[in-house]
Coordinates of C-alpha atoms and ligand atoms in Angstrom, one line a residue:
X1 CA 81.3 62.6 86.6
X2 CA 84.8 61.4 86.1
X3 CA 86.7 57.9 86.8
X4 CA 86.6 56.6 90.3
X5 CA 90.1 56.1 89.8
X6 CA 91.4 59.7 88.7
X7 CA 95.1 60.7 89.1
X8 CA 95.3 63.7 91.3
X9 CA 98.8 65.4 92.0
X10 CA 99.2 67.9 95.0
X11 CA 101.7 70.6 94.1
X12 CA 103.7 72.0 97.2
X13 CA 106.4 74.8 96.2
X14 CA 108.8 75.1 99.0
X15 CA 111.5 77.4 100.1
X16 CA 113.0 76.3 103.3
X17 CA 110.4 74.4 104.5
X18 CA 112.6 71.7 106.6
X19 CA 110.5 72.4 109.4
X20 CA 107.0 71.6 108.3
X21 CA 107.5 69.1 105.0
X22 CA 106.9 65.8 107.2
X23 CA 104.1 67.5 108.9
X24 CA 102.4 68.3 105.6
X25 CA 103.0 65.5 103.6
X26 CA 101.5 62.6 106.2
X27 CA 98.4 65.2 106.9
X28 CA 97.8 65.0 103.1
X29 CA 97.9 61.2 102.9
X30 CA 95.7 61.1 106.0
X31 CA 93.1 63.2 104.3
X32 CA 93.4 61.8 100.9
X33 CA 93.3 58.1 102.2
X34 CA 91.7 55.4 99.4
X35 CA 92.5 58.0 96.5
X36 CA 95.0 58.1 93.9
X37 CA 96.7 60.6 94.9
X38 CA 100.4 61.7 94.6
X39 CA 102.8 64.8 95.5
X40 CA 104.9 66.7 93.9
X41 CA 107.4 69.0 95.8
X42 CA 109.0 71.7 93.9
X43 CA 112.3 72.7 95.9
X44 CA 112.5 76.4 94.5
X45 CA 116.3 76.5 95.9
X46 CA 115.8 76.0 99.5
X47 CA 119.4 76.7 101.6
X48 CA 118.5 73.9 104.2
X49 CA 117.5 70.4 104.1
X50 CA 114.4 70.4 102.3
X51 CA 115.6 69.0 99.3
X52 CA 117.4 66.3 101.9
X53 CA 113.9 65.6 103.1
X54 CA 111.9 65.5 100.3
X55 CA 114.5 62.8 99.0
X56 CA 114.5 60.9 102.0
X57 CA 110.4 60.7 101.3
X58 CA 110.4 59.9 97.8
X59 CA 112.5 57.2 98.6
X60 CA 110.5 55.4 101.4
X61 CA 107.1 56.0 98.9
X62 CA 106.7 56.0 96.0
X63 CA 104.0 58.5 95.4
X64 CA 106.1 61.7 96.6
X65 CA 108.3 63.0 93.5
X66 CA 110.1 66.3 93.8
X67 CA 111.9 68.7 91.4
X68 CA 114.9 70.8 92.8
X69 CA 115.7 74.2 91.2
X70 CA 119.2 75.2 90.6
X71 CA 118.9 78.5 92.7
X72 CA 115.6 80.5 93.9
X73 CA 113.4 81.0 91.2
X74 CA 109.9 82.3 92.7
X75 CA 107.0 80.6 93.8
X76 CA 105.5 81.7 90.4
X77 CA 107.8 78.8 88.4
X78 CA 107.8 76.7 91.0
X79 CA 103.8 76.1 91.0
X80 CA 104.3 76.4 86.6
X81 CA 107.2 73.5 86.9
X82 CA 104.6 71.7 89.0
X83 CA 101.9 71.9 87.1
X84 CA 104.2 71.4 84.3
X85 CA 105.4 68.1 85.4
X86 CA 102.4 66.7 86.8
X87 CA 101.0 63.3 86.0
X88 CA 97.8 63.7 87.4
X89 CA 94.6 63.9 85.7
X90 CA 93.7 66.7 88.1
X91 CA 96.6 69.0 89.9
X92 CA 96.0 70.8 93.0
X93 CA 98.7 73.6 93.7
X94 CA 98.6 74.3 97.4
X95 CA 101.0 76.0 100.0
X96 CA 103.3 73.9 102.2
X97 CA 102.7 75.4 105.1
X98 CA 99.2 74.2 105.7
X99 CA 97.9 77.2 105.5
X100 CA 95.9 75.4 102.6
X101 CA 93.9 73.1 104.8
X102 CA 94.1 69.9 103.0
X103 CA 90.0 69.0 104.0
X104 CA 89.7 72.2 101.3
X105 CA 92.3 70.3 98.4
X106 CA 89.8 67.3 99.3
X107 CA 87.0 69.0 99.1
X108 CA 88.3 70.4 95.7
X109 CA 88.7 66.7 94.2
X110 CA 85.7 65.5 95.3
X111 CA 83.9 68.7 93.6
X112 CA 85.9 68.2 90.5
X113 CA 85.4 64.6 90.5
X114 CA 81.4 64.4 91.0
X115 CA 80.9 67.4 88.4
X116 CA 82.0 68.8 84.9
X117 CA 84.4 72.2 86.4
X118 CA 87.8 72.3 84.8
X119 CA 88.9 74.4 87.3
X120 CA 88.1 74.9 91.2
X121 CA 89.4 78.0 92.7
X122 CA 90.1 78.4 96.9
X123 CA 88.9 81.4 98.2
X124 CA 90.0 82.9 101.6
X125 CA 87.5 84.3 104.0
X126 CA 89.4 85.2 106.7
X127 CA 92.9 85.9 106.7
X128 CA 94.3 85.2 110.4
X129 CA 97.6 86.0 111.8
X130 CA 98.8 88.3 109.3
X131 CA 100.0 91.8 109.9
X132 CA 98.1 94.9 109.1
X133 CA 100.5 96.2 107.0
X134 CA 99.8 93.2 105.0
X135 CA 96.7 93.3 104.9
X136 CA 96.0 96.7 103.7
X137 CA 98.4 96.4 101.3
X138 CA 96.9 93.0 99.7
X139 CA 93.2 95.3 100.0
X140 CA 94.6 98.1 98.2
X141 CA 96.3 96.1 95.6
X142 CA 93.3 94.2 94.9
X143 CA 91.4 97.0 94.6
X144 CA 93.7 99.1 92.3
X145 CA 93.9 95.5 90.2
X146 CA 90.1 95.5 89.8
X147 CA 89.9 99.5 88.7
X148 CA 92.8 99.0 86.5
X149 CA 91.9 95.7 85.1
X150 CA 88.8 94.8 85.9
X151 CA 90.2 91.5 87.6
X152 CA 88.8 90.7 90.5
X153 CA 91.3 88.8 92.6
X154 CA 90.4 89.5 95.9
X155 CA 90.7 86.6 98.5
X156 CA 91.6 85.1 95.5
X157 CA 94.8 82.9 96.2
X158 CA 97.4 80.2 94.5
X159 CA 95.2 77.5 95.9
X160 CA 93.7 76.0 93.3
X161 CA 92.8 73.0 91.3
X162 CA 93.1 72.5 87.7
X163 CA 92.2 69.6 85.4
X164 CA 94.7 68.5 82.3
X165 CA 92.7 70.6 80.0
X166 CA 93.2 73.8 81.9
X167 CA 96.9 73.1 83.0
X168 CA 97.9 72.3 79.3
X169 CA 96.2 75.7 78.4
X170 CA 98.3 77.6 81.0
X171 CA 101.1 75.8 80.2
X172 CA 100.8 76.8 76.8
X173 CA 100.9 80.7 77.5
X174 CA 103.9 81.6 76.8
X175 CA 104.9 84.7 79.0
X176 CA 107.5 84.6 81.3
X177 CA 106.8 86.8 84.1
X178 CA 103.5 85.0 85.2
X179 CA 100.6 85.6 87.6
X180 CA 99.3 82.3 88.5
X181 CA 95.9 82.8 90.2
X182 CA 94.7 85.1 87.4
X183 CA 95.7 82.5 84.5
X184 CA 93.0 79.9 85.3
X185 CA 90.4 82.4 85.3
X186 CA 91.6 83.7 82.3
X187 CA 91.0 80.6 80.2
X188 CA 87.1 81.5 81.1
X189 CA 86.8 77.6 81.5
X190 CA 84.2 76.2 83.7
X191 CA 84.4 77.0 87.6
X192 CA 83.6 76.1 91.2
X193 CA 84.5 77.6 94.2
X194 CA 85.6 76.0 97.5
X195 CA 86.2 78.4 100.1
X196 CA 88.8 77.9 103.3
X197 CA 90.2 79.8 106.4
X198 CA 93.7 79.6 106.5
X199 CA 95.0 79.0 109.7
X200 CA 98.3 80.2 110.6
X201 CA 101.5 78.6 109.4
X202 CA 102.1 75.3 110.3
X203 CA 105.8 76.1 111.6
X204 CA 109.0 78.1 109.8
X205 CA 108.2 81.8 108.8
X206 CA 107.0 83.6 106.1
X207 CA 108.8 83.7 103.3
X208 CA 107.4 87.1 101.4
X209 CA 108.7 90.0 102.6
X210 CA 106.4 93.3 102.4
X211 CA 109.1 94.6 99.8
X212 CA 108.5 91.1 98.0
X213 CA 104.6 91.7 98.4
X214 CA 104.8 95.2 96.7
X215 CA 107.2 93.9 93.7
X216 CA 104.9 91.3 93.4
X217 CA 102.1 93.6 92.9
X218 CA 103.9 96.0 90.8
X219 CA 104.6 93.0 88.4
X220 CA 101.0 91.3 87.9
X221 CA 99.9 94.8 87.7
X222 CA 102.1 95.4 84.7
X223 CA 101.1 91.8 83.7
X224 CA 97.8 92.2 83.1
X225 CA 97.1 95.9 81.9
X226 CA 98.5 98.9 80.0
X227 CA 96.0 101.5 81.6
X228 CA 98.8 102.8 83.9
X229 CA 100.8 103.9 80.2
X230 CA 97.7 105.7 79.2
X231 CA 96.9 107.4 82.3
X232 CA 100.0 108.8 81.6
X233 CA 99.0 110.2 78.1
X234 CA 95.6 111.2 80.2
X235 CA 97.3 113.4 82.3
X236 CA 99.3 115.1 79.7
X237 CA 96.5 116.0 78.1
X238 CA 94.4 117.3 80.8
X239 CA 98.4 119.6 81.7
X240 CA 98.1 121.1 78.4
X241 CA 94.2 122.1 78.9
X242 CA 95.6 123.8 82.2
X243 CA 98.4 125.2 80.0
X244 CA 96.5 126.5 77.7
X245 CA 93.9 128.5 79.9
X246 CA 97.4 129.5 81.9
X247 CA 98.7 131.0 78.7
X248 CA 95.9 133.1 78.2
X249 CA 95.7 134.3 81.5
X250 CA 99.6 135.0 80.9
X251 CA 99.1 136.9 77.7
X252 CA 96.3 139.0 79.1
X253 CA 98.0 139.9 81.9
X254 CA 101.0 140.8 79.8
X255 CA 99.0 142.7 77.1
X256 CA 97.2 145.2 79.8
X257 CA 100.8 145.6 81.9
X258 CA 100.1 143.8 84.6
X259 CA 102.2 141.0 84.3
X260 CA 105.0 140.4 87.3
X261 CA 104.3 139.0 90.4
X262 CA 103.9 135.0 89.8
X263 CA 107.0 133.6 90.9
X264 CA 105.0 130.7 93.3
X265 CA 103.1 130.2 90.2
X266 CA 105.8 129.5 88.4
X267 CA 107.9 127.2 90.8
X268 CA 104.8 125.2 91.8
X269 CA 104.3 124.1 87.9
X270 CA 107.8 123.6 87.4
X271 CA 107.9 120.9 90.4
X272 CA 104.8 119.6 89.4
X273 CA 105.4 119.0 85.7
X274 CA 108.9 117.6 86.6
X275 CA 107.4 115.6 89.0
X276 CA 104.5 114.1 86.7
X277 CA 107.0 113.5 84.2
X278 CA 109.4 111.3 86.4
X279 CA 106.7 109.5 87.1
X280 CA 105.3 108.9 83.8
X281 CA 109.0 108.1 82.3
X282 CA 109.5 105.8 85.2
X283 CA 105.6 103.8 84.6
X284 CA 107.1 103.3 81.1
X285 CA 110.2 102.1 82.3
X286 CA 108.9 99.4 84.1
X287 CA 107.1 98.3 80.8
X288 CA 110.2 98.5 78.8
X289 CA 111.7 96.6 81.0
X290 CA 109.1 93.5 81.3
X291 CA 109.1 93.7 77.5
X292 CA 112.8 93.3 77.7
X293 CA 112.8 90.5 80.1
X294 CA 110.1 88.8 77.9
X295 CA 111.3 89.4 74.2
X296 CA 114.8 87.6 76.0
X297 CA 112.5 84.7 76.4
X298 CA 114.5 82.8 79.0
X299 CA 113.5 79.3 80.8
X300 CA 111.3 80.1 83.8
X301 CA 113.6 78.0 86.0
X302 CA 116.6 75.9 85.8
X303 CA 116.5 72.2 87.7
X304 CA 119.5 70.6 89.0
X305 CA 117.7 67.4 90.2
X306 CA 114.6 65.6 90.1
X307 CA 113.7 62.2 92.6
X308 CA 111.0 59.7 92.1
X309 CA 108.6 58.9 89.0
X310 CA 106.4 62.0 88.5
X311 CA 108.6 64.6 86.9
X312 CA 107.9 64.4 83.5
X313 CA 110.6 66.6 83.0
X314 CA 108.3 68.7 81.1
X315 CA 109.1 72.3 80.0
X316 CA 107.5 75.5 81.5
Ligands
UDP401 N1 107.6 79.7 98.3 C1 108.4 79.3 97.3 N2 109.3 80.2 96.7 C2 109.4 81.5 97.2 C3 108.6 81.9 98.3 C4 107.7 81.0 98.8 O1 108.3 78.2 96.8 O2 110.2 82.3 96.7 C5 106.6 78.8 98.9 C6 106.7 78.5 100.4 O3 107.6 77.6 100.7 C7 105.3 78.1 100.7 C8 104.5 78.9 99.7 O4 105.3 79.3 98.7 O5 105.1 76.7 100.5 C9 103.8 80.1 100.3 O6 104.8 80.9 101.0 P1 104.5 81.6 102.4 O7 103.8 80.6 103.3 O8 105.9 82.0 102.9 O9 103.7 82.8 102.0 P2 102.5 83.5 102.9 O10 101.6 82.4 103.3 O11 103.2 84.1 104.1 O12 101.9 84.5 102.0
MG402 MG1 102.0 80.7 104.2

């Protein structure tokens, strides 16, 4: 049971989100009505006038803050310099769009409120309106996630809540390239569930591109396991059990003069061991290069302007 009177701060990340930010913002306040609730809008360098709006709304109330980053960072830092900046006791990172119902975020309060979870997770049971490409893809990365890592994240999303003792946990994890919605489970800290349909977006477009998607999975891949680097050691060792029986074969063949012939033997390995080897050079490429963007240990985002009283002006 916690205070009647508990702080809770909605996290929206937006990127060109002029469309739908007014929409949003009064649906939240009609939902959250009689609780102390605020928002926090985190401009991740938006080319139109969200930052305008967002200003314009801070200044008329005084429970809407926003943070504006210097150019686009990610939705990644803009949910960390959310959470980050927060005053709440609880912090509920949600989408703008509305694809987040907001009866889910309430729902999530009221759970967190009336029981003793750090952390309550949305789940998606149906996704609507999104293409099959999409889809598959988000399937098959799950999947290949789970196998590699033993993560479950599917229907797993960003929506989430998380108390103080969760987010200062997160905060304090120092890697740069993040995964959001696989560092609260990480912390293994108490958990409950609320589970939503997302509807479709609420106006604007999509702002995650397939080629976004499949970056995006490449790097929380990376993020959270080595396996692919030893796969590669893996199959090296089962090439040089095939190589070895091959020499043999070779030598015998040789030894009792009936060696020549061979030549589609001999091309087909030599474009298959070039092959495997681009690969694996390339698998630890991309490590060596996340270990180089880490070990430069950079900010996670730059802002160029904050309104209203909530930014804490914290560091993520
Ligand atoms: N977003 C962001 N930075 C980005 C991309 C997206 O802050 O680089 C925000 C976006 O404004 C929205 C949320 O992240 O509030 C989810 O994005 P979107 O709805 O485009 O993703 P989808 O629902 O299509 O997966
Ligand atoms: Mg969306």
């Amino acid at each position: 049971m916690r205070s009647d009177s508990s702080r809770c701060t909605i996290v929206l990340p937006v990127l060109n989100e002029e469309s739908i930010i007014e929409k949003t913002t009064s649906e939240l306040f009609a939902v959250f009505l009689g609780i102390n609730m605020d928002i926090l809008f985190v401009d991740d360098g938006s080319a139109d006038s969200t930052w305008l709006k967002i200003t314009e709304l801070s200044r008329r109330n005084l429970q809407i803050s926003g943070l504006r980053f210097s150019r686009n960072f990610g939705k990644e830092s803009a949910m960390l310099a959310g959470v980050a900046n927060a005053r709440g006791d609880c912090v509920i990172v949600m989408d703008a769009d509305l694809q987040h119902p907001p009866a889910a975020a309430l729902e999530m309060f009221n759970i967190w409120k009336d029981g003793d979870s750090s952390i309550i997770e949305g789940v998606k049971i149906r996704r609507q309106d999104e293409g099959a490409l999409k889809k598959f893809g988000a399937k098959a990365f799950y999947k290949i996630l789970l196998v590699l890592s033993g993560i479950d994240l599917d229907n797993a999303s960003d929506f989430k809540l998380i108390d103080r003792n969760a987010a200062d946990i997160i905060m304090s994890m120092p890697e740069r390239q993040t995964f959001f919605r696989a560092m609260s489970g990480w912390t293994g800290l108490k958990t409950d569930k609320v589970y939503f349909e997302a509807p479709s977006r609420a106006g604007g477009v999509t702002k995650f591109s397939v080629l976004k998607l499949a970056g995006m999975a490449v790097n929380s891949i990376t993020a959270y396991t080595s396996l692919p680097m030893q796969l590669v050691t893996v199959t090296g060792l089962g090439f040089f059990m095939f190589a070895v029986i091959m020499s043999f074969q070779t030598l015998y063949m040789k030894l009792y003069g009936k060696a020549a012939g061979g030549f589609t033997t001999v091309i087909i390995l030599l474009l298959l061991i070039g092959s495997i080897l681009m690969i694996s050079l390339g698998i630890i490429g991309i490590y060596i290069s996340k270990i180089y963007n880490e070990v430069k240990f950079r900010p996670r985002y730059v802002l160029s302007e904050t309104i209203g009283e909530n930014p804490g002006m914290g560091k993520a």
